PDB file of C-alpha atoms (C1' of nucleotides) in Angstrom:
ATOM      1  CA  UNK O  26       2.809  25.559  -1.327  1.00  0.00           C
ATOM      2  CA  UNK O  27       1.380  24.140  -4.243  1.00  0.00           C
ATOM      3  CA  UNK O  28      -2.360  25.107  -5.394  1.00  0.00           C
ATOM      4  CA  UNK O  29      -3.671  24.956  -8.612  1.00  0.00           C
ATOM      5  CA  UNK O  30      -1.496  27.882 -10.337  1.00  0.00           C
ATOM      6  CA  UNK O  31       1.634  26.554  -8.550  1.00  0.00           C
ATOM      7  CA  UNK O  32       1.170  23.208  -9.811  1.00  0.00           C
ATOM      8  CA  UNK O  33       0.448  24.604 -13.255  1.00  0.00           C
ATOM      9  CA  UNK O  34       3.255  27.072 -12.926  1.00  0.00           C
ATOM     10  CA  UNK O  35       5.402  24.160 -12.447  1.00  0.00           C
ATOM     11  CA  UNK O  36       4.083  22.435 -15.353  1.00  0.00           C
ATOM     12  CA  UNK O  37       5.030  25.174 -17.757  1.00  0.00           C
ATOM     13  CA  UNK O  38       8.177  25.196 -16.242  1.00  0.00           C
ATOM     14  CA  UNK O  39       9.453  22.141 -16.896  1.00  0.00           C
ATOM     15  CA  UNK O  40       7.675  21.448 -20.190  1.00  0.00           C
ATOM     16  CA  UNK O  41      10.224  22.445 -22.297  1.00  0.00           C
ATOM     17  CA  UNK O  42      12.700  20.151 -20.450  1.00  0.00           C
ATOM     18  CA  UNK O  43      10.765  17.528 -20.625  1.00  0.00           C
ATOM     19  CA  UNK O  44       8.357  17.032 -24.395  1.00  0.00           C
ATOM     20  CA  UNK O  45      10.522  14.985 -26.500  1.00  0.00           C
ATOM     21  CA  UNK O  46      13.255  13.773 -24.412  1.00  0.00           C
ATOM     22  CA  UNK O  47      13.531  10.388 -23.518  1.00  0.00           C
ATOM     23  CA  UNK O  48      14.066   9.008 -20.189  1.00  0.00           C
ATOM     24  CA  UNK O  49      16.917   7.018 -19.093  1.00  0.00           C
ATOM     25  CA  UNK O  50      16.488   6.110 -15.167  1.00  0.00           C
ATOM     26  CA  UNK O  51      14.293   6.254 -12.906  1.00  0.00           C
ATOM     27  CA  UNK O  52      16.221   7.017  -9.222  1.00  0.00           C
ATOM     28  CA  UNK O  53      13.821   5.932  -6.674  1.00  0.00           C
ATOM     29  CA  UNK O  54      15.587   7.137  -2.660  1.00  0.00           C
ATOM     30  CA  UNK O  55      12.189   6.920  -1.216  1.00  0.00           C
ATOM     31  CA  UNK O  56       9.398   4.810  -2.115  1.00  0.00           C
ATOM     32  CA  UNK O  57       7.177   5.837   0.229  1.00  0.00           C
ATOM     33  CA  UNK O  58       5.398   9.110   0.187  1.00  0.00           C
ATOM     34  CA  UNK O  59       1.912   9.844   0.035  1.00  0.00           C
ATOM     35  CA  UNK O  60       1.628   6.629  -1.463  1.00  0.00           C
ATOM     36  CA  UNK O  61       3.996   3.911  -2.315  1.00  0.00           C
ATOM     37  CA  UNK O  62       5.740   4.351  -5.590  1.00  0.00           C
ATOM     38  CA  UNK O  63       3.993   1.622  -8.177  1.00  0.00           C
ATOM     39  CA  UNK O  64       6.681  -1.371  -8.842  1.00  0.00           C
ATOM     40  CA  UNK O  65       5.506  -0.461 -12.661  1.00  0.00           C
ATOM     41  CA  UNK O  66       7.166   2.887 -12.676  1.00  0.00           C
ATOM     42  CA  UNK O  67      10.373   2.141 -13.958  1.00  0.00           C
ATOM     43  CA  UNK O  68       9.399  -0.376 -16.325  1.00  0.00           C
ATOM     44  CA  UNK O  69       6.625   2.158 -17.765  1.00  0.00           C
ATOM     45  CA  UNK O  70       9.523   5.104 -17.907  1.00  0.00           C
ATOM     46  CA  UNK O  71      12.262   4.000 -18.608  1.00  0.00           C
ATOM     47  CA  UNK O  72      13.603   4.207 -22.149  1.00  0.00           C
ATOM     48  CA  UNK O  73      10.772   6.039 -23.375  1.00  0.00           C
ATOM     49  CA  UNK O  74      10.203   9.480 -24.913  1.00  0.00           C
ATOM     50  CA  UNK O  75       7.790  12.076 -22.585  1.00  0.00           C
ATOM     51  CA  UNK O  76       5.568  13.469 -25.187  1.00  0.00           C
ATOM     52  CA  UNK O  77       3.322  15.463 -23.202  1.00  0.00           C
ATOM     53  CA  UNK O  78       2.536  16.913 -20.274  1.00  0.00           C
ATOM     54  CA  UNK O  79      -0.775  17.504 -18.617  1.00  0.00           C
ATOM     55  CA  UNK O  80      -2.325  19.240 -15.310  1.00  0.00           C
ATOM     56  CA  UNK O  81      -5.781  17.907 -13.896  1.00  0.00           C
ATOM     57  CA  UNK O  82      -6.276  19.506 -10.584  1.00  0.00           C
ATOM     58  CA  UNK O  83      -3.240  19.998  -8.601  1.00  0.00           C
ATOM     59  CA  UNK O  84      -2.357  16.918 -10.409  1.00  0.00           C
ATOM     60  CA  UNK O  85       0.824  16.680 -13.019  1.00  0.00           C
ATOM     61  CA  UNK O  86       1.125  14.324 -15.787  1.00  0.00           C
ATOM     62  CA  UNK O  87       3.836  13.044 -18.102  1.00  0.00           C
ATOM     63  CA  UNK O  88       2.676  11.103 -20.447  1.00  0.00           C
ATOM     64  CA  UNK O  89       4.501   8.456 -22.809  1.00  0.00           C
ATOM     65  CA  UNK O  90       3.141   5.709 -25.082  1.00  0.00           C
ATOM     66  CA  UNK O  91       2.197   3.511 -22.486  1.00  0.00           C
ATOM     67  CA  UNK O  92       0.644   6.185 -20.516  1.00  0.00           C
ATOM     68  CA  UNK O  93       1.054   8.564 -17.485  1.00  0.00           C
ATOM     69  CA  UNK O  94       3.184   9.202 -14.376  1.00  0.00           C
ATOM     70  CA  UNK O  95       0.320  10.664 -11.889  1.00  0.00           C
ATOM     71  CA  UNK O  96       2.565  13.869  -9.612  1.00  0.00           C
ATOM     72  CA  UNK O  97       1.088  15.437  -6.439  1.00  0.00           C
ATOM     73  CA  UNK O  98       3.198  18.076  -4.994  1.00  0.00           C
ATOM     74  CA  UNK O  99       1.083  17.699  -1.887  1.00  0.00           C
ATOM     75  CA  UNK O 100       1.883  20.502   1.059  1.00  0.00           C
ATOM     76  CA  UNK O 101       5.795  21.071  -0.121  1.00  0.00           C
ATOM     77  CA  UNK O 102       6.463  19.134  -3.236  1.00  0.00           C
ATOM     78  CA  UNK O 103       8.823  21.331  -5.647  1.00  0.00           C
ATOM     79  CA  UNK O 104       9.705  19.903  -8.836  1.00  0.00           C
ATOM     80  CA  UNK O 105      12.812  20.897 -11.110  1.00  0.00           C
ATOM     81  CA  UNK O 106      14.844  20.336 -13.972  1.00  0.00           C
ATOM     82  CA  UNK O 107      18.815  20.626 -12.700  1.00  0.00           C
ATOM     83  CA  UNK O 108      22.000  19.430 -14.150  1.00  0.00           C
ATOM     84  CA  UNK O 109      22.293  15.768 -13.612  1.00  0.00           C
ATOM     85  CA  UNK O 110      25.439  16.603 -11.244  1.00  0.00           C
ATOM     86  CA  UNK O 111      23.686  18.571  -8.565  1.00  0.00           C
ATOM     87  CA  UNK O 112      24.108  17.347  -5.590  1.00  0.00           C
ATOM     88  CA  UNK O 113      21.625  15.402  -3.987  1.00  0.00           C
ATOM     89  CA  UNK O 114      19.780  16.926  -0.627  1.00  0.00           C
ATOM     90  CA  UNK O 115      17.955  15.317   2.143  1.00  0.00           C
ATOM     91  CA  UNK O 116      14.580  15.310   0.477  1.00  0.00           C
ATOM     92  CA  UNK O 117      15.141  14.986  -2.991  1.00  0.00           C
ATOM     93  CA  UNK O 118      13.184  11.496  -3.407  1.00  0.00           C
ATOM     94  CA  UNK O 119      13.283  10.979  -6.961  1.00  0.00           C
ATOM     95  CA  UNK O 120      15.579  11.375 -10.290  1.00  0.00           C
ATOM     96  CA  UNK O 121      13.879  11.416 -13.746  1.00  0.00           C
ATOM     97  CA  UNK O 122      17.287  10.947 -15.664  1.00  0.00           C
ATOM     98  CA  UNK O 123      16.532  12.365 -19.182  1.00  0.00           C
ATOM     99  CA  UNK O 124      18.569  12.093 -22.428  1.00  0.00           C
ATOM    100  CA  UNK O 125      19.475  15.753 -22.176  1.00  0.00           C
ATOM    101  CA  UNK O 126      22.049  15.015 -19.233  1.00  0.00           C
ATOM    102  CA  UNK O 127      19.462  16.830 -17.156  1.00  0.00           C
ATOM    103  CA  UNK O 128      17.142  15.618 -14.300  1.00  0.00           C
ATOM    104  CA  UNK O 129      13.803  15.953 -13.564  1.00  0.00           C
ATOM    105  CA  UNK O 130      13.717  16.210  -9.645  1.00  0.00           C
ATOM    106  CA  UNK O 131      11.145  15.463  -6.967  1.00  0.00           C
ATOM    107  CA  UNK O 132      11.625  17.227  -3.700  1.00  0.00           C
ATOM    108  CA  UNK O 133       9.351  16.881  -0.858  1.00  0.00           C
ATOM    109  CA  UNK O 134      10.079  17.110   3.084  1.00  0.00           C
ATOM    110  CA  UNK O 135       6.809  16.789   4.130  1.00  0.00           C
ATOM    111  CA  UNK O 136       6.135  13.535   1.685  1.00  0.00           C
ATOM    112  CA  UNK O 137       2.454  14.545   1.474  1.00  0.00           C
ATOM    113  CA  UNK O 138       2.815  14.164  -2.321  1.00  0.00           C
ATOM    114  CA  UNK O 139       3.053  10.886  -4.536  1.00  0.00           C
ATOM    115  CA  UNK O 140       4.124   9.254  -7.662  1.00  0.00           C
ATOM    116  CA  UNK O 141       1.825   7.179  -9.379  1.00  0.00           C
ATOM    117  CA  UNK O 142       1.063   5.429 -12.774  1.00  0.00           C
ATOM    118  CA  UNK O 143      -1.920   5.298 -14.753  1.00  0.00           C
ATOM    119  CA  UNK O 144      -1.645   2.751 -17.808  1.00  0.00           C
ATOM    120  CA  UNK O 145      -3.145   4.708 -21.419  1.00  0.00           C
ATOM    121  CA  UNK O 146      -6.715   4.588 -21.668  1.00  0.00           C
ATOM    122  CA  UNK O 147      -7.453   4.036 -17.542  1.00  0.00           C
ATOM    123  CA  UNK O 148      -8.009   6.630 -15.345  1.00  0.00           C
ATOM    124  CA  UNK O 149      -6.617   6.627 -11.571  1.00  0.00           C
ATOM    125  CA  UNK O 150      -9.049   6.467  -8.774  1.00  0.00           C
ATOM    126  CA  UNK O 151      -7.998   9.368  -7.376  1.00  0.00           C
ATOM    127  CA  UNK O 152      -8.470  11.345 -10.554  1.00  0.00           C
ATOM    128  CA  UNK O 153     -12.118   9.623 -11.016  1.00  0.00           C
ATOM    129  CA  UNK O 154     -13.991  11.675  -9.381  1.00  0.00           C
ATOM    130  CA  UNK O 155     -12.843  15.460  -9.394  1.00  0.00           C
ATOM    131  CA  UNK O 156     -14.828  18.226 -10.283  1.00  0.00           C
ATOM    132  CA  UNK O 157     -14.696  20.684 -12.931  1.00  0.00           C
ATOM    133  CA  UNK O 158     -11.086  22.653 -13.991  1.00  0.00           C
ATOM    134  CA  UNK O 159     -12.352  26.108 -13.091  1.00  0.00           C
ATOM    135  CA  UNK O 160     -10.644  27.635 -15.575  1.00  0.00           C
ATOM    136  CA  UNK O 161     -13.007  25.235 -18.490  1.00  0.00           C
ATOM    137  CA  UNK O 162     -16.494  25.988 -19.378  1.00  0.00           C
ATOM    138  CA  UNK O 163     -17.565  23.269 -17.348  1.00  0.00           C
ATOM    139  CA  UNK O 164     -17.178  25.289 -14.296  1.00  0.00           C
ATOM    140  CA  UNK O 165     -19.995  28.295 -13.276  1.00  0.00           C
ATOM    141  CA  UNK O 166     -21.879  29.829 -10.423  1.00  0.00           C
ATOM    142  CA  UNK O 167     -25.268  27.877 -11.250  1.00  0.00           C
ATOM    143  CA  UNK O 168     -23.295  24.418 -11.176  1.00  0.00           C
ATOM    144  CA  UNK O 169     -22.123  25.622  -7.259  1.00  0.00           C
ATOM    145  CA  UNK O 170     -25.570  26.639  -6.870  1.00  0.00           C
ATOM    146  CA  UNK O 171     -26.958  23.419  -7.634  1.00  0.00           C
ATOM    147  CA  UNK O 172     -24.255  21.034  -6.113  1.00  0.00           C
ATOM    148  CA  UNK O 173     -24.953  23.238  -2.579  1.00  0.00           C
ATOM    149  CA  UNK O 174     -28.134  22.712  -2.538  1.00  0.00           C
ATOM    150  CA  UNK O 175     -28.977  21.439   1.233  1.00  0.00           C
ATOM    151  CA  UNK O 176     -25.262  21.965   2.465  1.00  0.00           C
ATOM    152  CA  UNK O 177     -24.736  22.923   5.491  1.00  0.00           C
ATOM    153  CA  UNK O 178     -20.835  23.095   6.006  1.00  0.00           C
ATOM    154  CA  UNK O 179     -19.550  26.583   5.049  1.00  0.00           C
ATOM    155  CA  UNK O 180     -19.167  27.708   1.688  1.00  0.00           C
ATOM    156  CA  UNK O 181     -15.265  28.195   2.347  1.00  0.00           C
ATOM    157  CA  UNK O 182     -14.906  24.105   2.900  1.00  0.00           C
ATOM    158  CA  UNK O 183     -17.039  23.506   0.281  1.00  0.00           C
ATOM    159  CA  UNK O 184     -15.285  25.247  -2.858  1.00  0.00           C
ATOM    160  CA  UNK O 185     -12.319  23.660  -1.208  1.00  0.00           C
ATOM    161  CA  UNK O 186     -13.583  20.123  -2.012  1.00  0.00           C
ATOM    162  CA  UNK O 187     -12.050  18.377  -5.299  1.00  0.00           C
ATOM    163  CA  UNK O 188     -15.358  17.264  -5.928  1.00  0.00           C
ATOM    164  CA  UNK O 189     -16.948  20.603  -6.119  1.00  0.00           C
ATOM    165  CA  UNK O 190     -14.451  22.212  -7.945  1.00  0.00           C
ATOM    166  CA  UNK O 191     -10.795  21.463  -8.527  1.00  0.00           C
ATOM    167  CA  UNK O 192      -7.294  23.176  -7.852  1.00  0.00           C
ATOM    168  CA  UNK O 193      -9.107  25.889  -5.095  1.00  0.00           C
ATOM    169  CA  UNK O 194      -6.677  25.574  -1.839  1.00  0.00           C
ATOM    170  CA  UNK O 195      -6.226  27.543   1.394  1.00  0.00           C
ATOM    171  CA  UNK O 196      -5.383  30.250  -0.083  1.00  0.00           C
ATOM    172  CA  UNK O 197      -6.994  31.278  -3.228  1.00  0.00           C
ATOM    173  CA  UNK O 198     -10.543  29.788  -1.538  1.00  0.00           C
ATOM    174  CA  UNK O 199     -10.039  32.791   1.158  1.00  0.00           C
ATOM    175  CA  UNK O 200      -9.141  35.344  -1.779  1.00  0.00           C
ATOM    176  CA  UNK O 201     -12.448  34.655  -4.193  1.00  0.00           C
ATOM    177  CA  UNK O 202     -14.182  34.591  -0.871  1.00  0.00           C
ATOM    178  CA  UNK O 203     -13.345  38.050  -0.007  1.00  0.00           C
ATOM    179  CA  UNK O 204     -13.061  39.372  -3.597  1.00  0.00           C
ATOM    180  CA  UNK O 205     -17.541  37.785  -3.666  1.00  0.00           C
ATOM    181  CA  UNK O 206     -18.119  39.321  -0.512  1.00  0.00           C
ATOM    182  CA  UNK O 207     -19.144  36.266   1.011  1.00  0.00           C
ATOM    183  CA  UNK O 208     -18.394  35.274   4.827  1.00  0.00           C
ATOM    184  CA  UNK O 209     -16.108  31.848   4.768  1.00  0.00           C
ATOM    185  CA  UNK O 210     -18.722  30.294   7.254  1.00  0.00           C
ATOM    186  CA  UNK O 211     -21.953  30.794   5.746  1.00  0.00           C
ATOM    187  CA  UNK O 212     -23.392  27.740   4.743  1.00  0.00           C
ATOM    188  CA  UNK O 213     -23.042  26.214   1.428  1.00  0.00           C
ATOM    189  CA  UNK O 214     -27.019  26.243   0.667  1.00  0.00           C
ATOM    190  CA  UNK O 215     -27.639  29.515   1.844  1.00  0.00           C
ATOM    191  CA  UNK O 216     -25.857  31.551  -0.647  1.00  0.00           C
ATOM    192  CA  UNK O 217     -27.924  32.761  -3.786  1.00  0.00           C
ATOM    193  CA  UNK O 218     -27.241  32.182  -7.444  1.00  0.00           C
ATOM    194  CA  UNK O 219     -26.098  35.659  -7.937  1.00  0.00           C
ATOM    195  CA  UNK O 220     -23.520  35.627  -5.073  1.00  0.00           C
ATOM    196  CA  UNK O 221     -22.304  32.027  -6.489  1.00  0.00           C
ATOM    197  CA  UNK O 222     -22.070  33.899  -9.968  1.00  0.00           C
ATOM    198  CA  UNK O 223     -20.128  36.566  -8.388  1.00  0.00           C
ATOM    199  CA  UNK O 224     -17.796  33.776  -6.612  1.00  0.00           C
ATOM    200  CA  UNK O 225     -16.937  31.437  -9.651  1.00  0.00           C
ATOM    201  CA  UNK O 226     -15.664  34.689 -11.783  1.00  0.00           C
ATOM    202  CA  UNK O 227     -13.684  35.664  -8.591  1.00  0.00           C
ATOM    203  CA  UNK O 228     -12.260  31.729  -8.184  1.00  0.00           C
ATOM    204  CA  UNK O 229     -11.565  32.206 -12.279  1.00  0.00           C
ATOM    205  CA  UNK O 230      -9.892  35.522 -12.259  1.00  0.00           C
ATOM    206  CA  UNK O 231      -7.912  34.777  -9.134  1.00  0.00           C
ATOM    207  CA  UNK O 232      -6.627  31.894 -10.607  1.00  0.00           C
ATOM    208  CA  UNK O 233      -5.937  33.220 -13.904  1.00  0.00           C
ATOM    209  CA  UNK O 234      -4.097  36.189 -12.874  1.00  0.00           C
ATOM    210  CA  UNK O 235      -2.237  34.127 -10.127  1.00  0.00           C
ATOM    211  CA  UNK O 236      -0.407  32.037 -12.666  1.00  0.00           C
ATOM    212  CA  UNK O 237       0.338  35.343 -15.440  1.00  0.00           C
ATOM    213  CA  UNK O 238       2.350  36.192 -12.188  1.00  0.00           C
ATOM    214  CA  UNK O 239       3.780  33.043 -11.410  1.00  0.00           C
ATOM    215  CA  UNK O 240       2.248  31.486  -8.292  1.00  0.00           C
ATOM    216  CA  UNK O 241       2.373  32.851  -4.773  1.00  0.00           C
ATOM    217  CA  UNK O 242       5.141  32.883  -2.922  1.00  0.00           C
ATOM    218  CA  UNK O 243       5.087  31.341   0.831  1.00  0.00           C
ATOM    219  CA  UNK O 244       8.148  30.663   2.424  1.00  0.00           C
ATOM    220  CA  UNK O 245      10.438  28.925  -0.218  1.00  0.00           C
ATOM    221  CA  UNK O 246       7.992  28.678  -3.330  1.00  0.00           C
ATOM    222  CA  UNK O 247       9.975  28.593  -6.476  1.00  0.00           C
ATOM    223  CA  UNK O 248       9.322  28.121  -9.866  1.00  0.00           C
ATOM    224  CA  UNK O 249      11.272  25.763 -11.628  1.00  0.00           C
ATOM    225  CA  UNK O 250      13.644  28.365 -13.234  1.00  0.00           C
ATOM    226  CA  UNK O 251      14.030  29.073  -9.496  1.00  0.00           C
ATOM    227  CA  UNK O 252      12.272  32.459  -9.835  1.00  0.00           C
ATOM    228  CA  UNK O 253       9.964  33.425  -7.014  1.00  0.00           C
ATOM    229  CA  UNK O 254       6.056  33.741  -7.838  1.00  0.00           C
ATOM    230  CA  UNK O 255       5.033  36.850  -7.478  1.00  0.00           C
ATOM    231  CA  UNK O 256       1.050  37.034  -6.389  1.00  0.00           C
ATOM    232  CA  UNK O 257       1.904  36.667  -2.850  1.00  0.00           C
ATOM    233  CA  UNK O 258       2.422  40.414  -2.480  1.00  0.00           C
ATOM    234  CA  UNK O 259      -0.773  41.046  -3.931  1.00  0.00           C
ATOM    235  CA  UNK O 260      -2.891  38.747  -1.487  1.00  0.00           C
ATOM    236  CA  UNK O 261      -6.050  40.743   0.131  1.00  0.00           C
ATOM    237  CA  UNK O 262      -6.544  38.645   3.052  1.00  0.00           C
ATOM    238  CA  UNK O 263      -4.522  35.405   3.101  1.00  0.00           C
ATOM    239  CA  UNK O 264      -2.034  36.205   5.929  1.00  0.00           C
ATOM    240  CA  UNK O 265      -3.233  38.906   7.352  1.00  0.00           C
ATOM    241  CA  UNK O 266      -4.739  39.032  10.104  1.00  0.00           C
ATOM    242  CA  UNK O 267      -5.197  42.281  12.131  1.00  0.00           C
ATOM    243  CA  UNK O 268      -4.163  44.397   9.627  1.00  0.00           C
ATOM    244  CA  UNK O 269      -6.266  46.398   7.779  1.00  0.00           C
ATOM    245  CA  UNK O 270      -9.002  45.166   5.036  1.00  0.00           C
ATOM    246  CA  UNK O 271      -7.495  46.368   1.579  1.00  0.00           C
ATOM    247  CA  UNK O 272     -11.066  47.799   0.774  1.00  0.00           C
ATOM    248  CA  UNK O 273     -12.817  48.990   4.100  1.00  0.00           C
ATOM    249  CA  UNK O 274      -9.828  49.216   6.571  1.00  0.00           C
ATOM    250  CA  UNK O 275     -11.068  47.365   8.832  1.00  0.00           C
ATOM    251  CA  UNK O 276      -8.702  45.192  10.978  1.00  0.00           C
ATOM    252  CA  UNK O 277      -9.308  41.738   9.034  1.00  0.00           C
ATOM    253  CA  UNK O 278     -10.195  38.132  11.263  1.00  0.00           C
ATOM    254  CA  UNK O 279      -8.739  34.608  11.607  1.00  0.00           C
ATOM    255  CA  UNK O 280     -11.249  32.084  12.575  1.00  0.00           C
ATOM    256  CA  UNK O 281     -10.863  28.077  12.032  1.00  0.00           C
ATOM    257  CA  UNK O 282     -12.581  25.862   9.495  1.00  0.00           C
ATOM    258  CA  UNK O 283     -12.138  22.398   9.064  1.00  0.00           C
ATOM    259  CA  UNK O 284      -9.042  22.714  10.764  1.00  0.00           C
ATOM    260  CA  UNK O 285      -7.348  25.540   8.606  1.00  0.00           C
ATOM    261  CA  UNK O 286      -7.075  29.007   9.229  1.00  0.00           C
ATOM    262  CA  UNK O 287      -9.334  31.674   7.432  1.00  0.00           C
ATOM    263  CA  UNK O 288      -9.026  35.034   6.915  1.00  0.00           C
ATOM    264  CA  UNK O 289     -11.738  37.500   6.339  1.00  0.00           C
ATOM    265  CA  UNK O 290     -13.144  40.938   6.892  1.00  0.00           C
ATOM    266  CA  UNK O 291     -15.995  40.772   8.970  1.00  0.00           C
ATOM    267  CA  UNK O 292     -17.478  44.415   7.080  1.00  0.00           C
ATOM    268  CA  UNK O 293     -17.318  43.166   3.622  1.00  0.00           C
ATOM    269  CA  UNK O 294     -17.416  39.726   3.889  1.00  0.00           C
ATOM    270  CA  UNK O 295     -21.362  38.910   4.742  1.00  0.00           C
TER     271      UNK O 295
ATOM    272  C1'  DC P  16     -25.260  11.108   1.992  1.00  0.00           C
ATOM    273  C1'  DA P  17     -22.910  15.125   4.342  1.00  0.00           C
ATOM    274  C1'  DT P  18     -19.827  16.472   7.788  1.00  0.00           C
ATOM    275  C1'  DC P  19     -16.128  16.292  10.991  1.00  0.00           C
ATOM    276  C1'  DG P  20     -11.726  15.004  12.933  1.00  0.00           C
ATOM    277  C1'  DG P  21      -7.602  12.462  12.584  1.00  0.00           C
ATOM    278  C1'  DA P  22      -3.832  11.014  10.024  1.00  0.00           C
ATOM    279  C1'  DC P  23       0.235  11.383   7.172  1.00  0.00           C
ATOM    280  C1'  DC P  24       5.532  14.165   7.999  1.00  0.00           C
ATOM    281  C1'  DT P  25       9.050  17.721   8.508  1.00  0.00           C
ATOM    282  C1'  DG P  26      10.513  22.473   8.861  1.00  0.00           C
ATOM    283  C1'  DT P  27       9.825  27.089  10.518  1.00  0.00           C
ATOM    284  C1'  DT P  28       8.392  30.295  13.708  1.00  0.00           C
ATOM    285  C1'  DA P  29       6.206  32.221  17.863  1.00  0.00           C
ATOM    286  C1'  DG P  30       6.282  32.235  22.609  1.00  0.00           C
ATOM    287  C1'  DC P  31       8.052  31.311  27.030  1.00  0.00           C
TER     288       DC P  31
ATOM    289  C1'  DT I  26      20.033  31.356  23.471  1.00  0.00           C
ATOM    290  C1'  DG I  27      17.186  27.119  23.850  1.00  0.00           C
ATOM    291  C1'  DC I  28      13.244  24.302  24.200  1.00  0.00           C
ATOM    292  C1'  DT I  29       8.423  23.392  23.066  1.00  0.00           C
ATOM    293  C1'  DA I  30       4.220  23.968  20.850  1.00  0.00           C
ATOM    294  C1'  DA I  31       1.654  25.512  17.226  1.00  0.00           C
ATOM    295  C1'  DC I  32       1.172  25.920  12.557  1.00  0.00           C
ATOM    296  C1'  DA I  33       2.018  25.454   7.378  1.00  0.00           C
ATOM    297  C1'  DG I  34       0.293  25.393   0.633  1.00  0.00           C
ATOM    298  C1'  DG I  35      -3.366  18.928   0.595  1.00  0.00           C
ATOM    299  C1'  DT I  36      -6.666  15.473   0.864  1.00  0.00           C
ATOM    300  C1'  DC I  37      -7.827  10.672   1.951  1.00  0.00           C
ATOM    301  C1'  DC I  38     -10.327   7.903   5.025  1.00  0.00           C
ATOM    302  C1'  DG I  39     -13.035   6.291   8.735  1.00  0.00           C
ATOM    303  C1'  DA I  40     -16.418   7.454  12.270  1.00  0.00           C
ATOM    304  C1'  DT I  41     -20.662   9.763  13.208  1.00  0.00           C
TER     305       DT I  41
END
DNA sequence: CATCGGACCTGTTAGC
DNA sequence: TGCTAACAGGTCCGAT
């Protein structure tokens, strides 16, 4: 469920839960997701105050004074603050008891996401070597322009890679696609300066207005006040195949890239 | 290097 | 109604 306005959704949700409360336990039911759990984890967490929390791609961080707990929400990751007395379900992997008699909980059935540590001052490997936030000023058209230069593989997989650009999934890469105009499978180095222009203002308004409404709702998405997000309703091509293109009526396409599905309309999309 | 396919894992849904 | 297969928001990694 979880792309970049989902995972920062989440972050805002649990904030105020979390900034200035100190932890008490660490309740580890499942060490191995993604990625096995660090052995640090509970020595780094335990008994100290949160005092911030971050977002860096689809990545969440906590930080204390010895430095951060790394959280991927991979494919179905939901995170929530509950009363420490809810009752535990088949997929809840992981307790952050806090000093408010609330817990921070990690829920995942698919276990594509992970819990990892990064000490202060070190950075993660998997957080060395992302690309831009595409909300920052680091992020345009002419830096997609120049990193496509020579790319064959479609545009569509390639504003989909971390390395390009962060926090674009599924989803929101087949929304700035249509919004830009630009067919999912044309190659990365064939598409102009202008058109890449057009496509990192739709990838930053997308984005944007996605989390003002609260994420997109698929299936069981909540936000951690267990309010659905709202954007799903307002999606112009995710989904929906054979109906009609929101602009040009047209009946809209599914073809396959890189193993996902991608929806398109084969009038405005060129 | 860039690109592609497989892998990880479970739940839901479409189709027979 | 039940069973099976396909598919789902991510992304790393190894082979080509």
């Amino acid at each position: 469920m979880p792309e970049l306005p989902e995972v920062e959704t989440t972050r805002r949700g649990i904030e105020p839960h979390l900034v200035g409360r100190r932890v008490d336990d660490v309740v580890l039911r499942r060490r191995e997701l993604r990625w096995p759990i660090p052995a640090e984890i509970k020595r780094a967490l335990i008994g100290r105050e949160i005092l911030a929390t971050r977002r860096r791609a689809k990545y969440l961080l906590l930080d204390n004074a010895l430095g951060s707990a790394i959280i991927h929400l991979g494919m179905s990751g939901v995170l929530r603050v509950l009363p420490a007395s809810t009752a535990v379900g088949r997929h809840d992997h992981i307790d952050l008891q806090l000093d408010s008699g609330r817990v921070l909980r990690f829920t995942d059935p698919r276990r594509f996401g992970c819990l990892l540590w990064q000490a202060a001052g070190e950075t993660h490997p998997l957080l060395a070597e992302l690309g831009p936030e595409p909300l920052s000023d680091d992020f345009d058209g002419a830096r997609l322009f120049r990193l496509s230069r020579g790319r064959r593989g479609p545009v569509k997989n390639f504003i989909m890679d971390q390395a390009t650009v962060v926090g674009v999934g599924n989803i929101y890469a087949a929304e700035s696609l249509f919004r830009a105009g630009i067919d999912p499978r044309r190659a990365a180095g064939r598409v102009s300066l202008a058109r890449y222009q057009a496509l990192a203002a739709a990838i930053r308004d997308i984005l944007n207005y996605a989390i003002e409404r609260g994420g997109t709702t698929l299936r069981d998405f909540l936000n951690p006040d267990g309010l659905p997000g709202y954007f799903e309703q307002e999606l112009l091509v995710y989904g929906r195949e054979g109906l009609p293109c929101r602009v040009c009526a047209t009946a809209l396409k599914t073809l396959r890239l890189g193993q996902r599905a991608s929806c398109y309309c084969p009038r405005c999309q060129r």
